Structures are given as C-alpha cells and as structure tokens.
PDB file of C-alpha atoms in Angstrom:
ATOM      1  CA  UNK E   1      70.822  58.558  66.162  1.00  0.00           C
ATOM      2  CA  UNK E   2      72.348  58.994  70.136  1.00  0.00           C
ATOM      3  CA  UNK E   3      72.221  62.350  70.737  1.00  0.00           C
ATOM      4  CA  UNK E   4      72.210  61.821  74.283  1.00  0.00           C
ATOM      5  CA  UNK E   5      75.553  62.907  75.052  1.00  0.00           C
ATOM      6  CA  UNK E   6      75.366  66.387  72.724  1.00  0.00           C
ATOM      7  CA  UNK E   7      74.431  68.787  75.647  1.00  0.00           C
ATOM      8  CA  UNK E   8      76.682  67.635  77.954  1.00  0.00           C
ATOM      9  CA  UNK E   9      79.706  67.672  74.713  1.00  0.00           C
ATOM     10  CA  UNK E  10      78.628  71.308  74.166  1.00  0.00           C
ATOM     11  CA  UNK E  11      78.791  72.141  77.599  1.00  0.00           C
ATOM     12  CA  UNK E  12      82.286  71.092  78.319  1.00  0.00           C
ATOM     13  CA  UNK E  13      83.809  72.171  74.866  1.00  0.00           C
ATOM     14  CA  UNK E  14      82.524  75.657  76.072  1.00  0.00           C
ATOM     15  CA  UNK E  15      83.561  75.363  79.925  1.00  0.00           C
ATOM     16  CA  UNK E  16      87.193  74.253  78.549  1.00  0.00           C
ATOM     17  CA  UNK E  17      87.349  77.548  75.967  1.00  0.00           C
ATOM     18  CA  UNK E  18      86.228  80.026  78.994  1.00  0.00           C
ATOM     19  CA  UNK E  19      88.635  78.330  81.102  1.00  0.00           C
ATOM     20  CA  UNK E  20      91.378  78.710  78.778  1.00  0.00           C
ATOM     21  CA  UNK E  21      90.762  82.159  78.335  1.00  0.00           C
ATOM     22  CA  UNK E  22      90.045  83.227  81.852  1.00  0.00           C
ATOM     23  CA  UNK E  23      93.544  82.160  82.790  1.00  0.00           C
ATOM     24  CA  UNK E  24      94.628  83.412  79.638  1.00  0.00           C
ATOM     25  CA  UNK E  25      93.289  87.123  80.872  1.00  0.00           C
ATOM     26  CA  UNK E  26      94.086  86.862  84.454  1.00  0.00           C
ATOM     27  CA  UNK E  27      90.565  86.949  85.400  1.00  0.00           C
ATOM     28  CA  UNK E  28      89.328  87.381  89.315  1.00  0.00           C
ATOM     29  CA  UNK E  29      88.148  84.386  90.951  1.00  0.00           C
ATOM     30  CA  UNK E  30      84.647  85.850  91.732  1.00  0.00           C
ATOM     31  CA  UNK E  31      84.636  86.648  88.479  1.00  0.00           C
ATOM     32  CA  UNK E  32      86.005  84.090  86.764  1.00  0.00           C
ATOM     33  CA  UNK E  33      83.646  81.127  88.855  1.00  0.00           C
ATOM     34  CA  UNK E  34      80.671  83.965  88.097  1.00  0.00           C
ATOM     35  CA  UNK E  35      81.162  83.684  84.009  1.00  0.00           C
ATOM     36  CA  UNK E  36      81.801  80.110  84.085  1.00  0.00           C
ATOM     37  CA  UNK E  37      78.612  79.350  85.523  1.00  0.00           C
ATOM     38  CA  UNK E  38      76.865  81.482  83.304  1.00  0.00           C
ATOM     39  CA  UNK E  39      78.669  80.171  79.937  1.00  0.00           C
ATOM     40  CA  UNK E  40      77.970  76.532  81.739  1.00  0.00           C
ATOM     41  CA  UNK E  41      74.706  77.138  82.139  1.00  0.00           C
ATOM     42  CA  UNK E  42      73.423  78.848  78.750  1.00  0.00           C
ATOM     43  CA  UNK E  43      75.861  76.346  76.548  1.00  0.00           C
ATOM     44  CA  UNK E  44      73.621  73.519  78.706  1.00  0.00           C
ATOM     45  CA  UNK E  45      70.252  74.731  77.210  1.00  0.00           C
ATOM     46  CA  UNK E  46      71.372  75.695  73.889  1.00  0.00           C
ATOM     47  CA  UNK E  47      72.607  71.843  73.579  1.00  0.00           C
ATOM     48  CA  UNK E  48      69.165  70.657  74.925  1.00  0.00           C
ATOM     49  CA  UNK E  49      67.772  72.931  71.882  1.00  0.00           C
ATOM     50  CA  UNK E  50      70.103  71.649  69.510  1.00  0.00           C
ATOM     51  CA  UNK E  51      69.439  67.716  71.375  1.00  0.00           C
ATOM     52  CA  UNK E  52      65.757  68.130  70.541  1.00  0.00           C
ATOM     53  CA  UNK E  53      66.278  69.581  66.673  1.00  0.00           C
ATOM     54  CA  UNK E  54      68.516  66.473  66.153  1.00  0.00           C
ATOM     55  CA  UNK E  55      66.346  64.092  67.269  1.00  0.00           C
ATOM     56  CA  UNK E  56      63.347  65.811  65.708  1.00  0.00           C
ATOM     57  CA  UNK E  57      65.066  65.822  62.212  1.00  0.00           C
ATOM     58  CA  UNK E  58      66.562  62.220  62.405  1.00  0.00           C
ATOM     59  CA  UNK E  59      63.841  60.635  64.088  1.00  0.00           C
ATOM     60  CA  UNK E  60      61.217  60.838  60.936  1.00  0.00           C
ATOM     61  CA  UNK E  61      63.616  58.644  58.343  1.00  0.00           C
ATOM     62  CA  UNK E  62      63.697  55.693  60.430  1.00  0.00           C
ATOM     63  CA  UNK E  63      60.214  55.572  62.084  1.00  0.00           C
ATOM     64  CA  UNK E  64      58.920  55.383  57.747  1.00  0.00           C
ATOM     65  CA  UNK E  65      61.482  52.822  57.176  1.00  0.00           C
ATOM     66  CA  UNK E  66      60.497  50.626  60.382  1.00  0.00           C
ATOM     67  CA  UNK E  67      57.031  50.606  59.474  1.00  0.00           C
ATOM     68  CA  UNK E  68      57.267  49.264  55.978  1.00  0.00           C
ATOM     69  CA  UNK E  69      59.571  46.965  57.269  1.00  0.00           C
ATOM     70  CA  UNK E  70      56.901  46.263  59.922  1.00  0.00           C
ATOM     71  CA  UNK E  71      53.929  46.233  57.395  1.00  0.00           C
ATOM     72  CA  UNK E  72      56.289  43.751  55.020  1.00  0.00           C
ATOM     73  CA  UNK E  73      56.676  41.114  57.987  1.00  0.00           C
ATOM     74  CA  UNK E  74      52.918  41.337  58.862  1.00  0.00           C
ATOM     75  CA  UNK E  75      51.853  40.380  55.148  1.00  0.00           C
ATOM     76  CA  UNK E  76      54.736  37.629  54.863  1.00  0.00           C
ATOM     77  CA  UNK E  77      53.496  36.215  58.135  1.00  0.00           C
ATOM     78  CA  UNK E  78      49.755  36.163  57.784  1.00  0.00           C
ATOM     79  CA  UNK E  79      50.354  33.932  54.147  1.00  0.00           C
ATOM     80  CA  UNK E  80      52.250  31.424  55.744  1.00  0.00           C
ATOM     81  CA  UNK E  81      49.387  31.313  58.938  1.00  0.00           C
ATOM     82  CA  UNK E  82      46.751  31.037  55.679  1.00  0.00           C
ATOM     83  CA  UNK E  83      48.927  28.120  54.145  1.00  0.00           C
ATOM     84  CA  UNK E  84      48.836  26.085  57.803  1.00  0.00           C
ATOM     85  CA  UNK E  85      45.079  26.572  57.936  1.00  0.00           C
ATOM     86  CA  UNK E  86      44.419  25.032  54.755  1.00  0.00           C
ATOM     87  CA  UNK E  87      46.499  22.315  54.638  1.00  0.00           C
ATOM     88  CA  UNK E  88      44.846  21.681  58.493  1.00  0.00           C
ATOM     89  CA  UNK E  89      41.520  21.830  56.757  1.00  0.00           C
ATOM     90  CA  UNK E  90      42.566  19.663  53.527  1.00  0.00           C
ATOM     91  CA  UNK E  91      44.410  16.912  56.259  1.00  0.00           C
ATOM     92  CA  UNK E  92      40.853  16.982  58.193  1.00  0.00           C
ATOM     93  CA  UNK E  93      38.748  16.662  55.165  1.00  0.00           C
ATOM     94  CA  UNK E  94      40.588  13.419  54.033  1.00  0.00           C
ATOM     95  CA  UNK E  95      40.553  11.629  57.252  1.00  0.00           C
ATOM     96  CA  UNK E  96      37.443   9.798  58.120  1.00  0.00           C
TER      97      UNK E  96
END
C-alpha cells in the first residue's frame, strides 16, 4: 500500500480547516500564523504515526503471500534444472 503521501494529506486537510476558521473568527495575524504553525506541525507527526501504523498493518499480508509465491517458483525451477541434468547425463551415457 502507498502511504507515502498520508502525512502530508493530513497536514493540509488540517491547515485548510484552521484557515477557514481563522478567517471565519477574525483572528490576529500573530495569532493566526502562531496556531497555524502549531496545528501544521502536530497534524505532521500525528500523520507520520498514523504513516507508520499503516504500513505496519498492511505490510505483513503481502510479505506471507510473496514468499510462498517465492518458495513455489524455487521448487518449479529446481525440477526443471533436475530434468536438464538427466537428460545431459542419459545423452552422455549413449554417446561413445
């Protein structure tokens, strides 16, 4: 899953609400740039947080299905290298 882009989603979706409502209250300049940096900067983190829980929880399925699909090639690929090496070995044993 591409979670890459989840902090930085969070981060304006919260930046665009404080805006909104900073105009929306007539808020100070000073004190307007003040809590947006704030809200900016705490939404940032708590989408690294929530980043890291996605990628811990979704990472697990695939990883088990890649390596049976990984363990299924290796078996279906070392018969077929045993098949070549006998009929190498039969083709040597009939030529004089």
């Amino acid at each position: 899953m591409k979670t890459k882009q989840v902090p930085v989603i969070i981060t304006l979706i919260a930046g665009l609400i404080t805006c909104i409502l900073g105009f929306k209250m007539h808020m100070g300049t000073a004190q307007f740039v003040r809590t947006l940096v704030i809200i900016l900067i705490s939404f940032y983190i708590l989408g690294c947080i929530a980043k890291l829980v996605l990628d811990k929880n979704f990472k697990e399925e695939p990883e088990e299905e890649a390596t049976e699909e990984a363990g299924e090639e290796s078996v279906g690929e070392g018969t077929e290298g045993a098949e070549e090496t006998t009929e190498e070995s039969t083709e040597a044993s009939n030529t004089p």
